[in-house]
Amino acid sequence: MKIAVCIRYGTYLTTQLGFNPLDNTIRKESLVDKINAYDENALEEALRIKDRMGELCEVYVVTVGGPRAEEALRYCMALGADRAFHVCDSNLDSSEALITAAALFGVIKQLQCDLILCGKKGEDTCRGQVGNYLAEFLDLPVITSIVKLEINENGSKAIVHKSLGRGDRIVLESPLPAVFTVEKGINTPRYPTIISRLQALDKEITRFEREDLEREAKEIINEQHLTKLSTISLPKKRSRKVFQMDSNLSAADRLKAMLSGGGAKKKTEDNFIEEEKPEKAAEKLITYLKDNGFLVHIGQDK
Amino acid sequence: MESAGIWALIETEAEKVDSITFELLSEGRKLADKIKGEFAAIAFGSNVRKLIENSIEELSLYGLDKIYIVEDDALKEFDSKVYADIFSELVKIYNPQVVLCSATSLGNELACRVAAKLKTGLVTDCTLLETDTKGQLKATKPIHEDKLTGIYTFSSKFPQMATFRPGLIDPDPAKESVKPEIVQPEIEISTNVFSAKFIEFFKGDPKTIDLGEADVIVAGGKGLDSKDGVTILEQLAYLIRGSTAGSRVAVDKGWLPLERQIGQTGKRVSPQLFVAMGISGAIQFQMGMKDSKKVISINTQKNAPIFKISDLKVVGDLHQIVPEAIKQIKALNEINASP
């Protein structure tokens, strides 16, 4: 059984404080270079299958990007990946999702894998597109956001638990080969040992230039970027349509009106509650929960 | 061929048009107005004509010029390959400038497959969509796990695609009703499917799911004072469909079990909402939950470290505020449960 895991080595923002709204830049100190957390879960899942199947299973890691991505591949091999593939091209760093997927496809197509695993999205771009694009290029089924994966005896089928949010899940049976994208909750990634990290320094990484990729992949990559991130800013909340509250209503009626969609809009900067009366503090807390969609009516769940 | 305006995908739930579709139609209508072009909806299914006709009253309030439907037994269950094939065909025939779906699992998968087939631009999970008069889309979406917002522009290739986050805006029906024309084009349905077989559905019980999967977590710390404090925690958690958790102190004192410990030596979680009560938030604790999308903290100490990473800071006694909140939420539920 051959499993390909797509790895993204990128630059991630650790805290919102690192963003300077005056000149729309991010302070270098709040950025960290690392492997996308969801991809770590994907690799861990592949390694667990390998743990169970032993030599019959090979785990390949594939990444697209500049030379610094090599560090990520060595880390993955230290964890237990058998082979590493690197489409080494700085122009493909943080590129259009379609182009990243095409480059990955350009390698994975040649590997003839039974299973392809990706993180469900990148922590920076939050797109969730690459896994789906890859499935389309490879003409395979795709199931996103999986939290559990079981392969049958002869590797022809998989039972997956797909997360629908709030702990709800559906169990699906999928033929293999297939592409699955994983959720963070699927497992806890292991750590490498120092010895395995040292050994990984000497291991071979197969490098691909654009020229070595599948023809179809090259065509897509050589096209111009289809979408471009043009500006970054702090999040701005969209105002919902509201009407002004009648202050003559009782507290219960006002809460009821707020719950059914109307009510005086709280300022978005109003995130500090210090009230003498616990009832008032509780009221403001509930308003916040409602505004952010966390107040689910028990007994009215879909 | 001239471009045919803005398209939006209709999603259905239990034989009706899903409410989130009306949010999408509201956003799409704005774009259609700007480019002064056609606004159309697309629907697929095995009994879709009847479904659309049943909802036509409501659909007529969203300024749609046309609704394209494709009906076939093969389309009863969503299969991304079959649907994507048909969708792409329709796009190639009618040439819309912008194609929109809701950012649901189905919508994202389908939009991605179509974008990959057509090799065109797509931005997913958008919170705001705008366009100029020529149909050049500008898509706003959260990046860096909702910490920042990014605005994406597109190249000049059409169609330009986007999926729009549900639950963000209220539907905006018009005052006048204008009945759209229902068009049923002849499309060949591919029988080449590899759909996943549905086995079963689990409703998540926040009490038992793994914290790594929980969307909402309500955690307590030293401020709970005793095991009795856990009752307050559990009651609030139940009302907001959350899972209970605790800091190291709470677990060490035996108030909560080990598998519910959050922190450096416990679990790392990243739920949509993290409510921390009676937790000071030392760095070891923060490490376990700092990736949470929204954080609410309740603490008597104004300078508690947890407030630095909180979106909503409540300074006060949890033993007074939370029971009060529980009381008020229960009262609200009763008001809403009553006919």
XYZ file of C-alpha atoms in Angstrom, chain A residues 11-17 19 26 31 38 96-98 121-130 132-145 147 157 159 161-175 183-186 191 216 219-220 223-241 252-253 255-256 259-261 270-286 288-289 292 294-302, chain B residues 13 18-19 27 30 80-81 84-85 105 108-117 119-125 127-129 138 141-157 164 167-173 192 194-206 209-210 212-216 236 238-241 268 270 272-273 275 290-291 293-296 298 302 307-308 310-317 320-322 324-326 328-329 332-333 335-338:
238
model
C 4.829 31.009 7.419
C 2.150 31.280 10.043
C 0.886 34.056 12.250
C 1.017 33.252 15.934
C -0.866 36.232 17.269
C -3.137 38.939 15.933
C -1.088 41.478 17.893
C -0.404 42.883 12.729
C 2.926 41.801 10.052
C 5.478 34.839 12.277
C -3.273 19.894 9.738
C -2.598 29.966 -6.074
C -4.208 26.817 -4.660
C -4.862 25.475 -8.138
C -6.795 23.419 5.087
C -3.748 25.611 5.552
C -3.611 27.542 8.807
C -2.642 30.666 6.919
C -4.727 30.638 3.792
C -7.652 28.711 5.289
C -8.763 27.690 1.815
C -9.378 23.935 1.988
C -9.039 23.771 -1.799
C -5.878 21.830 -2.526
C -10.365 18.891 -3.602
C -8.387 20.130 -6.616
C -5.979 17.235 -6.289
C -8.870 14.759 -6.286
C -10.244 16.314 -9.464
C -6.886 16.176 -11.245
C -6.335 12.577 -10.179
C -9.967 11.725 -10.978
C -10.491 10.263 -7.513
C -13.177 10.554 -4.849
C -12.490 12.972 -2.018
C -13.829 13.156 1.524
C -12.953 16.212 3.575
C -12.606 16.835 7.330
C -11.637 12.445 12.096
C -11.845 0.267 0.822
C -14.272 3.518 6.391
C -15.748 9.341 9.909
C -16.380 12.765 8.458
C -16.846 15.666 10.836
C -19.882 17.851 10.286
C -19.073 20.200 13.133
C -20.186 20.211 16.771
C -19.117 16.623 17.166
C -21.657 15.414 14.620
C -20.229 12.980 12.149
C -21.226 10.701 9.317
C -19.615 7.373 8.645
C -18.862 6.682 4.988
C -17.354 3.819 3.088
C -15.131 4.888 0.217
C -13.381 2.858 -2.434
C -9.149 17.400 10.770
C -6.866 18.249 13.669
C -8.806 16.045 16.067
C -8.003 12.861 14.163
C 7.684 13.534 17.908
C -1.161 18.524 -17.626
C 0.123 23.613 -18.351
C -1.729 24.785 -15.276
C -0.689 29.949 -16.398
C -0.902 33.226 -14.592
C -2.266 33.385 -11.065
C -6.022 33.219 -11.079
C -6.568 34.861 -7.708
C -4.328 37.173 -5.742
C -4.300 38.261 -2.126
C -4.211 42.026 -2.490
C -4.721 43.400 1.024
C -4.665 42.214 4.614
C -6.478 43.856 7.494
C -7.883 43.185 10.919
C -11.243 41.435 10.884
C -14.230 43.709 10.509
C -17.598 42.439 11.611
C -20.447 42.665 9.154
C -23.387 44.426 10.708
C -26.587 42.472 10.682
C -29.793 44.332 9.969
C -37.412 39.353 29.270
C -39.153 40.931 26.283
C -34.044 39.486 25.385
C -36.750 37.777 23.389
C -33.064 36.530 20.107
C -35.501 36.819 17.240
C -33.169 39.069 15.294
C -17.260 46.513 23.543
C -15.471 43.389 24.696
C -14.944 44.275 28.338
C -17.614 43.571 30.902
C -17.297 44.774 34.468
C -20.692 45.199 36.023
C -21.805 45.610 39.612
C -24.882 43.494 39.050
C -24.317 39.889 37.946
C -27.635 40.042 36.047
C -26.301 42.792 33.789
C -23.005 40.990 33.254
C -24.910 37.821 32.399
C -27.125 39.734 29.966
C -24.112 41.129 28.107
C -22.477 37.708 28.048
C -25.593 36.215 26.487
C -22.183 38.205 22.891
C -22.986 34.498 22.581
C -21.524 35.205 17.494
C -23.251 30.300 19.881
C -26.702 30.344 21.414
C -28.318 27.166 20.165
C -31.840 26.523 21.393
C -32.014 23.183 23.054
C -34.877 21.197 21.586
C -34.709 23.066 18.321
C -31.560 21.424 16.962
C -31.738 20.525 13.282
C -32.333 20.035 3.009
C -31.980 25.222 2.607
C -32.248 28.507 4.499
C -25.343 38.344 -1.519
C -26.115 42.632 -4.918
C -19.181 15.587 -6.313
C -18.029 14.043 -9.568
C -19.333 18.784 -11.014
C -19.575 17.327 -14.516
C -18.849 20.945 2.760
C -16.824 23.826 -1.257
C -16.240 20.380 -2.738
C -18.420 21.069 -5.730
C -16.982 24.541 -6.331
C -13.435 23.160 -6.136
C -14.107 20.367 -8.611
C -15.748 22.787 -11.040
C -12.926 25.328 -10.667
C -10.356 22.604 -11.276
C -12.227 21.370 -14.359
C -9.097 25.902 -14.505
C -10.551 29.088 -13.143
C -10.150 31.131 -9.967
C -11.981 30.283 -6.749
C -11.893 31.829 -3.284
C -13.567 29.829 -0.538
C -15.244 30.768 2.729
C -17.388 36.848 4.262
C -18.016 39.624 1.739
C -18.394 39.673 -2.026
C -13.412 41.124 -5.029
C -12.284 36.144 3.591
C -10.712 35.294 6.941
C -7.088 34.146 6.930
C -4.639 32.963 9.582
C -7.380 31.097 11.420
C -9.707 34.106 11.597
C -7.040 36.366 13.095
C -6.871 38.518 9.978
C -8.915 39.300 6.888
C -7.676 39.113 3.329
C -9.096 40.594 0.156
C -8.621 38.591 -3.017
C -8.801 39.918 -6.547
C -9.157 37.810 -9.663
C -7.409 37.669 -13.006
C -9.456 38.523 -16.052
C -10.523 34.927 -16.615
C -19.827 32.272 0.786
C -24.734 32.042 9.001
C -23.093 35.421 8.487
C -25.854 37.618 7.116
C -29.602 37.570 7.379
C -31.506 36.841 4.155
C -32.692 40.030 2.490
C -35.927 39.342 0.639
C -19.293 7.151 -13.966
C -17.616 6.585 -7.286
C -19.757 7.924 -4.494
C -18.966 7.088 -0.959
C -21.480 4.760 0.621
C -23.318 6.260 3.562
C -23.146 4.021 6.617
C -24.491 5.979 9.544
C -24.844 9.338 11.225
C -23.655 10.139 14.736
C -25.060 13.123 16.523
C -22.237 14.483 18.591
C -22.847 14.439 22.292
C -20.683 17.214 23.651
C -16.866 13.670 22.245
C -13.145 14.132 22.278
C -10.110 17.806 19.958
C -13.399 17.635 18.045
C -15.473 19.926 20.221
C -16.677 23.155 18.638
C -17.435 24.709 22.014
C -23.612 26.210 30.974
C -25.175 21.893 28.164
C -26.995 25.085 27.245
C -24.445 26.158 24.630
C -23.783 22.604 23.385
C -4.323 21.154 22.770
C -8.836 24.835 18.885
C -14.820 27.820 17.701
C -15.528 29.035 21.233
C -15.113 29.801 27.696
C -4.583 29.718 22.259
C -5.702 28.587 18.806
C -11.307 31.044 17.420
C -13.118 33.019 20.124
C -12.267 33.151 23.820
C -14.544 34.331 26.636
C -14.609 35.131 33.445
C -8.634 42.212 36.289
C -7.617 38.282 29.560
C -4.734 39.064 27.225
C -9.632 36.826 25.344
C -12.102 38.265 22.863
C -14.646 38.936 25.627
C -13.366 39.781 29.083
C -15.782 39.441 31.982
C -14.465 40.680 35.298
C -16.581 39.221 38.035
C -17.443 36.238 40.152
C -22.751 34.824 40.593
C -22.604 35.594 36.874
C -22.794 32.122 35.381
C -27.523 34.105 36.363
C -26.653 33.522 32.712
C -27.908 29.949 32.983
C -31.579 33.776 31.607
C -30.750 31.327 28.812
C -35.130 32.397 26.670
C -35.419 28.775 25.613
C -39.962 31.703 25.475
C -38.833 30.244 22.170
C -40.138 26.758 22.836
C -43.625 28.033 23.555
